[in-house]
Tab-separated table of C-alpha atoms in Angstrom:
chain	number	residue	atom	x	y	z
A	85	UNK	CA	11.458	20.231	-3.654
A	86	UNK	CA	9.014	18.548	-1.334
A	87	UNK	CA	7.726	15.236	-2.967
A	88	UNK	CA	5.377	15.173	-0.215
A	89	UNK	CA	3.168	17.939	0.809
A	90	UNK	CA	0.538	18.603	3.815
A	91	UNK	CA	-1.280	21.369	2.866
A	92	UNK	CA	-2.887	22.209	6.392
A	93	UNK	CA	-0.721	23.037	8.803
A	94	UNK	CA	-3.334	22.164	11.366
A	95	UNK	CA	-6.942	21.058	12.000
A	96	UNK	CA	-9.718	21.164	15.180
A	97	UNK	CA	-11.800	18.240	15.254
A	98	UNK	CA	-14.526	18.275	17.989
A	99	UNK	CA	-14.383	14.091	19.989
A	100	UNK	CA	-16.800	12.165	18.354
A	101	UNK	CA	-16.960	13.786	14.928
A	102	UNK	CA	-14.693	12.116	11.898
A	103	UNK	CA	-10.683	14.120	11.052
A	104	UNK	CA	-9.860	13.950	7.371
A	105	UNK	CA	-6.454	14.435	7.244
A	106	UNK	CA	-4.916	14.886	3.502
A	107	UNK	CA	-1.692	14.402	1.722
A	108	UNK	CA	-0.646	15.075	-1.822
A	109	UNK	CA	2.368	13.772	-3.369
A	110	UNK	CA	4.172	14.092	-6.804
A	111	UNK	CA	6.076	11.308	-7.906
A	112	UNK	CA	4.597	8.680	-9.837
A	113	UNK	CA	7.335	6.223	-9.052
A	114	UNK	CA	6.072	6.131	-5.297
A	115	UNK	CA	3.591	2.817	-4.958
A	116	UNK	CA	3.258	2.360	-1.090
A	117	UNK	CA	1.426	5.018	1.951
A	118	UNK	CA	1.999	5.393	5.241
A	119	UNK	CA	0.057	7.780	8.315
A	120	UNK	CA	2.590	7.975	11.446
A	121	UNK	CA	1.530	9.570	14.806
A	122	UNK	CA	3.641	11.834	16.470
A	123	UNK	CA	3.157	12.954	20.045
A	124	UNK	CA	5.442	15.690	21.935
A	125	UNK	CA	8.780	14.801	22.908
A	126	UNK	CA	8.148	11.043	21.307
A	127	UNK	CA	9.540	9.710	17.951
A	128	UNK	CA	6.794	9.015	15.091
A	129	UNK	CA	4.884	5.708	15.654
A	130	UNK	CA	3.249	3.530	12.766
A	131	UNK	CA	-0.318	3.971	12.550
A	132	UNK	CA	-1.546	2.684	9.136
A	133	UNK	CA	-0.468	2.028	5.429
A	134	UNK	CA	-1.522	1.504	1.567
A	135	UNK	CA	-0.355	-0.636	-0.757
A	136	UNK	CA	-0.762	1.392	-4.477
A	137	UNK	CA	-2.425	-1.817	-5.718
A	138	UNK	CA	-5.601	-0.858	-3.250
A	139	UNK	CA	-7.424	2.476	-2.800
A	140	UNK	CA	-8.926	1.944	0.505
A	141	UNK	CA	-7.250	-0.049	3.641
A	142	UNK	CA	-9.234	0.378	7.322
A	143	UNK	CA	-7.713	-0.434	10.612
A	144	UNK	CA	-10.123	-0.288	13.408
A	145	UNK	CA	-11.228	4.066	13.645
A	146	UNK	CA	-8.566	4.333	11.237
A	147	UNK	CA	-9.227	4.515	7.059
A	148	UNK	CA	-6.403	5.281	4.488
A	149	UNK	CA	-7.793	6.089	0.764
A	150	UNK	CA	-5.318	6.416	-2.319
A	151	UNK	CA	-6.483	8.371	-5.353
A	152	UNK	CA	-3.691	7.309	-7.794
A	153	UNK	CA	-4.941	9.394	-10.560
A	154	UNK	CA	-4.825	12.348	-8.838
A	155	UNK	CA	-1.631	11.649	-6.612
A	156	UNK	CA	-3.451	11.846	-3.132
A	157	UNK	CA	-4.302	10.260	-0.129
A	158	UNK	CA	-6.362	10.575	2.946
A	159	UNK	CA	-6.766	9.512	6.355
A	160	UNK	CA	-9.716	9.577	7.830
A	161	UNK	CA	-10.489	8.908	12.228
A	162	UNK	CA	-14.216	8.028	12.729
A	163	UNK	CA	-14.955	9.171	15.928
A	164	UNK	CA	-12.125	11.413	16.789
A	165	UNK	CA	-10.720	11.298	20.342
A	166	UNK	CA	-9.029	13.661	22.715
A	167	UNK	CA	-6.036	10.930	22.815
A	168	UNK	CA	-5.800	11.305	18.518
A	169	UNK	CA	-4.382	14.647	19.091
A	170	UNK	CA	-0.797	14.410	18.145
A	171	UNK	CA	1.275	15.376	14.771
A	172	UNK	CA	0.024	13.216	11.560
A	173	UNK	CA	2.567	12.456	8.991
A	174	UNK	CA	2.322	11.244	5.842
A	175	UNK	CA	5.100	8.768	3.929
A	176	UNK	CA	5.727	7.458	0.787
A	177	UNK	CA	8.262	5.022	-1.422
A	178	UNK	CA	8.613	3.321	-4.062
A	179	UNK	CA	10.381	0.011	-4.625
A	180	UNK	CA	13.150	0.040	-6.022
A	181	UNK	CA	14.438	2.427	-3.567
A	182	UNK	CA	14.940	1.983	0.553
A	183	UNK	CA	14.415	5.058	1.574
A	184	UNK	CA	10.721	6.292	3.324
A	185	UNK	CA	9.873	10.238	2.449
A	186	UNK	CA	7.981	12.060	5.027
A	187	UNK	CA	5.262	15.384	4.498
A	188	UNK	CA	5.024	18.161	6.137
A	189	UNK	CA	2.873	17.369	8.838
A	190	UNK	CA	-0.753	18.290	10.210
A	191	UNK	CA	-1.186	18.645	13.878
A	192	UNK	CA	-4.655	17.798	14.621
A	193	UNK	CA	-6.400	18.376	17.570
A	194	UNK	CA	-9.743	16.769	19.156
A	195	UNK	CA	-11.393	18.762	21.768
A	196	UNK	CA	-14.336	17.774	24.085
B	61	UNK	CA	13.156	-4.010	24.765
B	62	UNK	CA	14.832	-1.187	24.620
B	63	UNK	CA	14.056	-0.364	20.877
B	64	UNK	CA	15.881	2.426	19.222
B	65	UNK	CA	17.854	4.787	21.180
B	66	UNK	CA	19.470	7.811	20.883
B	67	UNK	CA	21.764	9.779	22.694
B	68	UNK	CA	21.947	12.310	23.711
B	69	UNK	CA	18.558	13.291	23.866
B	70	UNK	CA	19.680	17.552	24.281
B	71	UNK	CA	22.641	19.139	23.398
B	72	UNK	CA	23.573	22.922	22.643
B	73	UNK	CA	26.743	23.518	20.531
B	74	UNK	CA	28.131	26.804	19.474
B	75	UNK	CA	28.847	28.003	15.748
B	76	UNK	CA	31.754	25.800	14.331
B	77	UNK	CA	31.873	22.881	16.700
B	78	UNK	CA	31.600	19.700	16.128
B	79	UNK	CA	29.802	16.412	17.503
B	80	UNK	CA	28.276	13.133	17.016
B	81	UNK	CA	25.002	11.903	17.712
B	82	UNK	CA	24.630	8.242	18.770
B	83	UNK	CA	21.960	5.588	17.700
B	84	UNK	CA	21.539	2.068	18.194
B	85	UNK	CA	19.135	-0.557	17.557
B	86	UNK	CA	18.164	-3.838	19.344
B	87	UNK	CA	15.901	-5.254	16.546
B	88	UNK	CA	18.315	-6.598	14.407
B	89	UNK	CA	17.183	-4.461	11.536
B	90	UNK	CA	19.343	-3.921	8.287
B	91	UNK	CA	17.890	-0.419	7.267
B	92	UNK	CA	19.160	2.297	9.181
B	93	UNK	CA	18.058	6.556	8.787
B	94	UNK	CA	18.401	9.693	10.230
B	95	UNK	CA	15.616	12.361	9.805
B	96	UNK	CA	15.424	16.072	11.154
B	97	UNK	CA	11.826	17.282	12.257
B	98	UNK	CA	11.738	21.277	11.413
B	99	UNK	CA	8.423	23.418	11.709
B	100	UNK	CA	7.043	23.632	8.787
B	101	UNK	CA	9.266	21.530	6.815
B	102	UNK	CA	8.362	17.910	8.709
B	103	UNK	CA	10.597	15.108	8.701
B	104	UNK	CA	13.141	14.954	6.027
B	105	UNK	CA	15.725	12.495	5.359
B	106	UNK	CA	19.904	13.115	5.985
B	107	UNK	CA	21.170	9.949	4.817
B	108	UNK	CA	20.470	5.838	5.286
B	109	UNK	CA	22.313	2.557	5.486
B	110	UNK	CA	20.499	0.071	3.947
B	111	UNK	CA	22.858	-2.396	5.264
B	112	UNK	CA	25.875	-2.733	7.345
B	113	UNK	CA	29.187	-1.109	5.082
B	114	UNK	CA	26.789	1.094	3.183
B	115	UNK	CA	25.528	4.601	3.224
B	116	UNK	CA	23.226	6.672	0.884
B	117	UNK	CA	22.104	10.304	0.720
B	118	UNK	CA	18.720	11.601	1.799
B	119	UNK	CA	16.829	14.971	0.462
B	120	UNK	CA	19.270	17.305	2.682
B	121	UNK	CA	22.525	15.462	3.551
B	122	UNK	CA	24.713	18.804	3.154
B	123	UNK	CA	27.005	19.249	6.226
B	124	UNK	CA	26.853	15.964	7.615
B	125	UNK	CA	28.818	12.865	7.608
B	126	UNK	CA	27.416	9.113	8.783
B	127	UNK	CA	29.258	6.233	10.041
B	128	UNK	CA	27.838	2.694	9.809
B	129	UNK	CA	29.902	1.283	12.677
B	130	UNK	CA	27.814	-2.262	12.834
B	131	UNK	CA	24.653	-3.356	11.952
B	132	UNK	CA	23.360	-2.018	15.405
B	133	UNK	CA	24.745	1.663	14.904
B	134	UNK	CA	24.425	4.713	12.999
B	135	UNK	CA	25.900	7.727	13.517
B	136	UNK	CA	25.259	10.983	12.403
B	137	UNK	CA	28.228	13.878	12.640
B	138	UNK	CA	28.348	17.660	12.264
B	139	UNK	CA	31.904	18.445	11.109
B	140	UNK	CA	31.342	22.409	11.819
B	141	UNK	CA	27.710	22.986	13.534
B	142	UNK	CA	25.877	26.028	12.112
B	143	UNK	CA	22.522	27.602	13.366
B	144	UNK	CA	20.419	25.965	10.515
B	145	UNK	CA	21.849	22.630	11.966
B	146	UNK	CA	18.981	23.720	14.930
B	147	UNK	CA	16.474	20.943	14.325
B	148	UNK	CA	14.892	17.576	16.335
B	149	UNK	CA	16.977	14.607	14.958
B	150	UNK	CA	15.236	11.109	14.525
B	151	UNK	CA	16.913	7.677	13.772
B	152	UNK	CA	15.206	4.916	12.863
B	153	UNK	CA	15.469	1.565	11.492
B	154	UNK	CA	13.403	-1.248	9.876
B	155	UNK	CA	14.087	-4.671	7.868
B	156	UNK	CA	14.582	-4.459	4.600
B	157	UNK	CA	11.298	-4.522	2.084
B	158	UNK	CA	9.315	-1.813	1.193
B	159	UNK	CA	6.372	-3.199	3.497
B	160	UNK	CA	8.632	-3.253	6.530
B	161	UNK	CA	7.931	-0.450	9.473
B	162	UNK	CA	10.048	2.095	10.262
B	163	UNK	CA	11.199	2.013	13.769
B	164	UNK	CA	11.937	5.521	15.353
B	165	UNK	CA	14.129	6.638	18.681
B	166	UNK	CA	12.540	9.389	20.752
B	167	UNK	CA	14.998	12.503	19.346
B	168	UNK	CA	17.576	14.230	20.164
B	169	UNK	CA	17.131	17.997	19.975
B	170	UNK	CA	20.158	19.811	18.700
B	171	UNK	CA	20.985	24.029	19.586
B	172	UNK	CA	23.551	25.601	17.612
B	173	UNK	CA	24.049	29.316	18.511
């Protein structure tokens, strides 16, 4: 059972225009976010992360919001470029364990 | 800095073999994991070492084994290989604390036929 979910498989973003990438999870317990980037033939890379104690945490073209109530979070990339094309995954744990749970995945793409 | 690495990077086994994939860690980290990347399914977690001496199960640890040799390695082994074994495998490792980054190698991608 996937605590974790990406519901879109993919998304087309035209450069210059904002991606809204979503994530849904399901157990209450988990109280910290993550967004890694995954290019082709790489392993993920860190991008940004949210504390459950915050609903909104911005990192340069980067924004991560939390909606406790209704178990989601988002990642938004305003303006989108060509070079932010690459595999998006969510994470999630909580802290009394050590372990990091991953979603699904959304490959987004940014054309000219 | 050479990071996480894994090795090998390919490998193609047949139906009932067995082998070990290799990771190790400069960083000094405590925390040690091994994902596998499958379409559709994303990254999901075989099992971690939270520190040297111990090892936990992830979400789909069936038909593997892991070896915590040091606090630098972490091995992951397929006993008898089967054709849902097919999958990208990532290690990675971090310090320990819940606000500590995860670390990743670059994958190795595993064939079974």
């Amino acid at each position: 059972d996937q605590q974790v979910k990406q519901n879109s498989p993919s998304l087309s973003v035209q450069e210059g225009r904002i991606s809204i990438l979503n994530c849904d999870y399901t157990n209450s317990m988990f109280d910290y976010f993550l967004w890694y980037k995954k290019y082709p033939a790489e392993g993920p890379t860190f991008l940004i992360s949210i504390s459950s104690i915050k609903d909104k945490n911005e990192d340069g073209r980067f924004t991560v919001f939390l909606n406790k109530s209704a178990k989601h979070l988002s990642l938004h990339i305003v303006p989108s470029q060509p070079g932010d094309s690459a595999v998006y995954f969510c994470a999630a744990e909580s802290d009394n364990t050590d372990k990091l749970i991953f979603g699904t995945g959304t490959r987004l793409q940014v054309f000219p | 800095n050479a990071g996480v690495t894994q090795t090998p990077k390919f490998q193609v086994l047949k139906t009932g073999q067995s082998m070990t994939l290799q990771c190790a860690q400069d960083m000094n980290h405590n925390s040690m994991y091994w994902y596998r990347q499958d379409p559709g399914m994303g990254l999901r977690l075989i099992y971690y070492s939270a520190s040297e001496g111990t090892t936990d199960k992830g979400e789909v640890p069936n038909g593997y084994n892991v070896s915590r040799l040091n606090k630098r390695e972490f091995s992951l082994r397929l006993e008898s290989a089967a054709p849902s074994q097919t999958s990208v495998y990532f290690c990675a490792s971090r310090f320990p604390g819940q606000f500590e980054k995860l670390f990743f190698g670059s994958g190795t991608q595993l064939s079974v036929l």
